[in-house]
Structures are given as structure tokens and as C-alpha cells.
Amino acid sequence: MAQLFINQAKQYHLSRPNYPEQLFRFIASKTPCHDLVWDVGTGTGQAAIPLAKIFKKVVATDTSPNQLEFAAKIPNVRYECTPSKISMTELEQKIAAKSSIDLVTIAQALHWFDFESFYQQVKYVLKKPNGVVAAWCYAVPHVNNSVDSVFQKFYTVDSKPFWESQRRFVDEEFRTIDFPFEVLDGLEDTGPIQFKAESIMDLQGFFTYIRSWSAYQTAKEKGIELLKDDLVKDFARAWEEDGKSEKIVTYPVYLRIGKVGNLD
């Protein structure tokens, strides 16, 4: 995963959506204690920063040092660059001790992980039985009918060969992703529960978002420019149709959430 996001950390920081406050309030309402959070795959801190407003301490980890360089530094967030494979000893040294974490969050990253080893670590560090794990993704954005029409063809046809196979979990709204945790009190299942994120963008900002994709980097490394001149013109024509340079771009957000339960 780290290799996919090394070269476009700045674009990622500038263009990825901020998650809605309702998402964090909901997660916090299901978390009995608000002392310590482990935000895994933090990227440039999109989830770590709002979590730090609710929880006393946040440990935010990522395998990409380039991403962490762009993360906002605040007193109660500790950033750690971790290897892609981490031992239990390293877990205790760099993250937290056994059964000491109230909440583990994974924003737009779970589909890249080795589920078996990662879940073992999550179950090790979460407090028993009510420690919470929350993982969410956001799907393709919606602008308006004209822009969406150009985007859908671009996403499903032009960019498709350059996405890693794990991307399908996002397209499937995290419904099919492995999530072996118990249902929280008051909920019928572990989700997905839908929220929405919104960003105000101009067309260049929208292109910056596309350039932050792992698929865009993969294509570029193969000598292929996904944003070809004809496509840029199609986007510009659709974008300018309503005469407004800035638009509200909406991303559906899908949350899986559960508790660790009683484990040895």
C-alpha cells in the first residue's frame, strides 16, 4: 500500500474529502471510554485530527513517510511511521499495550490490509469486551448529472485496468469485506452504515483528486496519462455547463463498526 501513495502525498492532502462530524459523533457515542485511539493508515491525518477533538490521545500510524509529512501536528496526536508488517513486540513498543485502546479506526485503508494479521493486532490492543473498531470507506464522488456521466465512463472503463484488485471492496461499499467483530448494543448489525462527506471544488481541484488515486500513479508509472486532453475537454464542458466554477462534490461514506468482545 505504501508504494501506491508515495508520489502523490501532496495531492492526497490537498484533495481528499474531510469526513463528516456526524461520523465521528456516531462512533464516539458507541465508544464507552474516550482515552486512547489508534488511527491506522492515517495518511495525512484526515481522521486523526477530528478524533483528537473527542479523545484524549490519538496514535496515528502509516507506512508512508511522505503522507505523514503533510499531517497536521497537534499536541495530542502522536504520528508513527510503521513497517507494513509489524510484530506484537513492535506493536506494544510503537502503538500501545495489550487491552489498552478504546477505539481503532481505519479510514479508507482497510481494503489494503492483510486481514488476518491486522485483526489479530486489533483484538490484542482493544479493551475487552467493549473496545470498538470502526472502518469506513468513501465511494466515487457525485457532482451533477453532466459531470457524473463523464466521470462514470472514466472510472469504470479508462481507469479500471490500473486499480488493484482490493478496490472492489470499496465499490462494494465494504459489504463484502471481512469484519469479524460483535454487533454493538443498539445496532442490528455491523453495517455498513451510510454517511456523506462533502467538499467544495473547482475543476482543477477535481483533477487533483483524480491525480491522488493509486490507479493514476500506477498508470503514470506505465507511461499512460489517464487525464488525456480529450477527456479534460469533456470534463471542462460538463463542469462549465451550469456556469459555476465551484461545485459541491459529495462522497458517500460507508461505515463498518463493532466491538471486540471477550477474547483470550
Coordinates of C-alpha atoms in Angstrom, one line a residue:
M1 CA 0.0 0.0 0.0
A2 CA 2.7 2.5 0.9
Q3 CA 4.3 2.3 -2.5
L4 CA 1.0 3.2 -4.1
F5 CA 0.9 6.6 -2.3
I6 CA 4.5 7.7 -2.1
N7 CA 4.5 10.0 -5.1
Q8 CA 1.2 11.8 -4.7
A9 CA 1.1 12.6 -0.9
K10 CA 0.7 16.3 -1.6
Q11 CA -2.3 15.8 -4.0
Y12 CA -3.8 13.4 -1.4
H13 CA -3.5 16.0 1.3
L14 CA -5.0 18.8 -0.8
S15 CA -7.9 16.9 -2.5
R16 CA -9.2 14.1 -0.3
P17 CA -12.5 14.9 1.5
N18 CA -12.8 15.7 5.1
Y19 CA -15.1 13.2 6.9
P20 CA -18.4 14.5 8.3
E21 CA -18.7 15.4 12.0
Q22 CA -21.7 13.1 12.2
L23 CA -19.5 10.1 11.5
F24 CA -17.2 10.9 14.5
R25 CA -20.0 11.8 16.8
F26 CA -21.7 8.5 16.0
I27 CA -18.5 6.5 16.6
A28 CA -17.8 8.3 19.8
S29 CA -21.3 7.6 21.0
K30 CA -20.7 3.9 20.7
T31 CA -17.3 4.0 22.5
P32 CA -17.6 3.8 26.3
C33 CA -14.2 5.5 27.1
H34 CA -12.6 8.3 25.2
D35 CA -9.0 8.0 26.3
L36 CA -6.9 6.4 23.5
V37 CA -7.5 5.8 19.8
W38 CA -5.3 4.0 17.3
D39 CA -5.9 5.5 13.8
V40 CA -4.4 3.0 11.3
G41 CA -3.4 4.1 7.8
T42 CA -3.8 7.7 8.9
G43 CA -2.4 9.1 5.6
T44 CA -2.3 12.8 6.1
G45 CA -4.4 12.7 9.2
Q46 CA -7.9 13.2 7.8
A47 CA -9.4 11.1 10.6
A48 CA -6.8 11.6 13.3
I49 CA -7.3 15.4 13.6
P50 CA -11.1 15.3 14.3
L51 CA -10.7 12.3 16.6
A52 CA -8.2 14.3 18.6
K53 CA -11.1 16.8 19.4
I54 CA -13.0 14.0 21.1
F55 CA -10.4 11.6 22.5
K56 CA -7.6 12.4 24.9
K57 CA -4.9 10.8 22.8
V58 CA -4.5 9.5 19.3
V59 CA -1.8 7.3 18.0
A60 CA -1.8 7.7 14.2
T61 CA 0.2 5.3 12.1
D62 CA 1.0 4.9 8.4
T63 CA 3.5 3.0 6.3
S64 CA 4.2 6.1 4.1
P65 CA 6.5 8.7 5.5
N66 CA 5.6 11.0 2.6
Q67 CA 1.9 11.0 3.7
L68 CA 2.8 11.7 7.3
E69 CA 4.9 14.8 6.3
F70 CA 1.7 16.5 5.4
A71 CA -0.3 15.6 8.5
A72 CA -1.1 18.5 10.8
K73 CA 0.9 18.3 14.1
I74 CA -1.2 18.8 17.2
P75 CA -0.3 18.1 20.8
N76 CA -2.5 15.0 21.5
V77 CA -1.7 13.2 18.2
R78 CA 1.4 11.1 18.0
Y79 CA 2.4 10.0 14.5
E80 CA 4.3 6.8 13.9
C81 CA 5.7 5.5 10.6
T82 CA 5.4 1.7 10.8
P83 CA 6.6 -1.1 8.6
S84 CA 4.0 -2.9 6.5
K85 CA 4.5 -6.0 8.8
I86 CA 4.7 -5.3 12.5
S87 CA 5.4 -7.9 15.3
M88 CA 3.4 -8.0 18.5
T89 CA 6.6 -6.7 20.3
E90 CA 6.8 -3.7 17.9
L91 CA 3.0 -3.2 18.4
E92 CA 3.5 -2.8 22.1
Q93 CA 6.5 -0.6 21.7
K94 CA 5.2 1.7 19.0
I95 CA 1.4 1.7 19.5
A96 CA 0.0 0.5 22.8
A97 CA 0.0 -2.3 25.4
K98 CA -2.5 -5.2 25.4
S99 CA -6.1 -4.2 26.1
S100 CA -5.4 -0.5 26.5
I101 CA -7.1 1.1 23.5
D102 CA -10.7 2.3 23.4
L103 CA -11.1 2.6 19.7
V104 CA -9.3 1.5 16.5
T105 CA -10.2 3.5 13.3
I106 CA -9.3 2.7 9.7
A107 CA -10.3 5.4 7.2
Q108 CA -10.2 4.5 3.5
A109 CA -7.5 1.9 4.1
L110 CA -8.8 -1.4 5.5
H111 CA -9.1 -2.9 2.0
W112 CA -5.3 -2.7 1.6
F113 CA -4.6 -4.7 4.8
D114 CA -3.7 -8.3 5.5
F115 CA -6.9 -9.0 7.4
E116 CA -5.8 -12.0 9.4
S117 CA -2.7 -10.4 10.9
F118 CA -4.3 -7.0 11.3
Y119 CA -7.4 -8.2 13.1
Q120 CA -5.2 -10.2 15.5
Q121 CA -3.4 -7.0 16.4
V122 CA -6.7 -5.1 16.8
K123 CA -8.1 -7.8 19.1
Y124 CA -4.9 -7.7 21.1
V125 CA -4.8 -3.9 21.8
L126 CA -8.5 -3.2 22.3
K127 CA -10.0 -3.1 25.7
K128 CA -12.2 -6.1 26.4
P129 CA -15.1 -6.5 25.9
N130 CA -16.3 -3.1 24.7
G131 CA -13.4 -1.7 22.7
V132 CA -14.6 -0.5 19.4
V133 CA -13.3 -0.9 15.8
A134 CA -14.6 1.4 13.1
A135 CA -13.6 1.1 9.5
W136 CA -15.0 3.2 6.7
C137 CA -14.5 4.0 3.0
Y138 CA -15.9 6.6 0.6
A139 CA -17.1 5.6 -2.8
V140 CA -16.9 7.6 -6.1
P141 CA -18.0 11.2 -5.9
H142 CA -21.1 12.8 -7.2
V143 CA -21.2 16.3 -8.7
N144 CA -24.2 16.6 -11.1
N145 CA -25.6 14.6 -13.9
S146 CA -23.3 16.0 -16.6
V147 CA -20.1 15.6 -14.7
D148 CA -21.1 12.3 -13.3
S149 CA -21.7 10.9 -16.8
V150 CA -18.2 11.8 -17.9
F151 CA -16.7 10.5 -14.6
Q152 CA -18.5 7.1 -14.6
K153 CA -17.1 6.2 -18.0
F154 CA -13.7 7.3 -17.0
Y155 CA -13.8 5.4 -13.7
T156 CA -15.4 2.2 -14.9
V157 CA -13.6 1.9 -18.3
D158 CA -10.5 4.1 -18.6
S159 CA -9.1 3.8 -15.1
K160 CA -10.3 0.2 -14.3
P161 CA -7.2 -1.7 -15.6
F162 CA -5.0 0.3 -13.2
W163 CA -6.8 -0.3 -9.9
E164 CA -5.5 -3.0 -7.5
S165 CA -8.0 -5.9 -7.0
Q166 CA -8.7 -4.7 -3.4
R167 CA -10.5 -1.7 -4.8
R168 CA -13.6 -3.9 -5.3
F169 CA -14.2 -3.8 -1.6
V170 CA -14.8 0.0 -1.9
D171 CA -17.0 -0.4 -4.9
E172 CA -19.0 -3.0 -2.9
E173 CA -19.4 -0.4 0.0
F174 CA -17.4 -2.6 2.4
R175 CA -20.4 -5.0 2.5
T176 CA -18.2 -8.0 1.4
I177 CA -15.1 -7.1 3.5
D178 CA -14.1 -9.5 6.3
F179 CA -15.1 -7.9 9.6
P180 CA -15.1 -10.4 12.5
F181 CA -16.4 -8.3 15.3
E182 CA -19.5 -8.3 17.5
V183 CA -22.6 -6.1 17.0
L184 CA -22.7 -3.1 19.2
D185 CA -25.7 -2.5 21.5
G186 CA -28.5 -0.7 19.8
L187 CA -27.5 -1.8 16.3
E188 CA -28.8 -4.6 14.2
D189 CA -25.5 -5.5 12.5
T190 CA -22.0 -4.2 11.9
G191 CA -23.1 -2.2 8.9
P192 CA -22.3 -0.7 6.5
I193 CA -24.0 2.5 7.8
Q194 CA -24.1 5.3 5.3
F195 CA -22.9 8.9 5.8
K196 CA -21.8 11.5 3.4
A197 CA -18.8 13.8 3.0
E198 CA -18.8 17.0 1.0
S199 CA -16.1 19.2 -0.5
I200 CA -16.3 22.4 -2.4
M201 CA -14.1 22.1 -5.5
D202 CA -13.3 23.8 -8.8
L203 CA -12.3 21.6 -11.8
Q204 CA -8.6 21.8 -11.1
G205 CA -9.3 20.6 -7.6
F206 CA -11.3 17.7 -9.0
F207 CA -8.4 16.8 -11.3
T208 CA -6.0 17.0 -8.2
Y209 CA -8.3 14.5 -6.5
I210 CA -8.1 12.1 -9.5
R211 CA -4.3 12.5 -9.6
S212 CA -4.2 11.4 -5.9
W213 CA -5.6 7.9 -6.9
S214 CA -3.3 4.9 -6.7
A215 CA -4.6 4.0 -10.1
Y216 CA -3.4 7.3 -11.5
Q217 CA 0.1 6.7 -10.2
T218 CA 0.1 3.1 -11.5
A219 CA -0.9 4.3 -14.9
K220 CA 1.7 7.1 -14.9
E221 CA 4.4 4.6 -14.0
K222 CA 3.4 2.6 -17.1
G223 CA 3.7 5.8 -19.2
I224 CA 0.0 6.3 -19.5
E225 CA -1.7 9.7 -18.8
L226 CA -5.3 9.0 -17.7
L227 CA -6.3 12.6 -17.9
K228 CA -5.9 12.8 -21.7
D229 CA -6.6 16.1 -23.5
D230 CA -9.9 14.9 -24.9
L231 CA -11.1 13.7 -21.5
V232 CA -10.0 17.0 -19.9
K233 CA -12.1 18.8 -22.5
D234 CA -15.1 16.6 -21.8
F235 CA -14.8 17.3 -18.1
A236 CA -14.5 21.0 -18.7
R237 CA -17.5 21.1 -20.9
A238 CA -19.6 19.2 -18.4
W239 CA -18.2 21.2 -15.4
E240 CA -18.9 24.6 -17.0
E241 CA -22.4 23.7 -18.2
D242 CA -24.1 25.4 -15.2
G243 CA -21.8 28.5 -15.3
K244 CA -20.5 27.8 -11.7
S245 CA -16.7 27.3 -11.3
E246 CA -17.1 25.8 -7.9
K247 CA -19.3 22.8 -7.0
I248 CA -20.3 20.7 -4.0
V249 CA -18.7 17.3 -4.5
T250 CA -20.4 14.6 -2.5
Y251 CA -18.9 11.3 -1.4
P252 CA -21.0 8.5 0.1
V253 CA -19.3 7.1 3.2
Y254 CA -19.8 3.5 4.4
L255 CA -19.0 2.6 8.0
R256 CA -18.5 -0.9 9.5
I257 CA -18.4 -0.8 13.2
G258 CA -18.3 -3.4 16.0
K259 CA -16.8 -4.3 19.4
V260 CA -14.0 -6.7 20.2
G261 CA -16.0 -8.8 22.8
N262 CA -14.5 -11.2 25.3
L263 CA -11.3 -12.8 23.8
D264 CA -8.4 -14.5 25.4

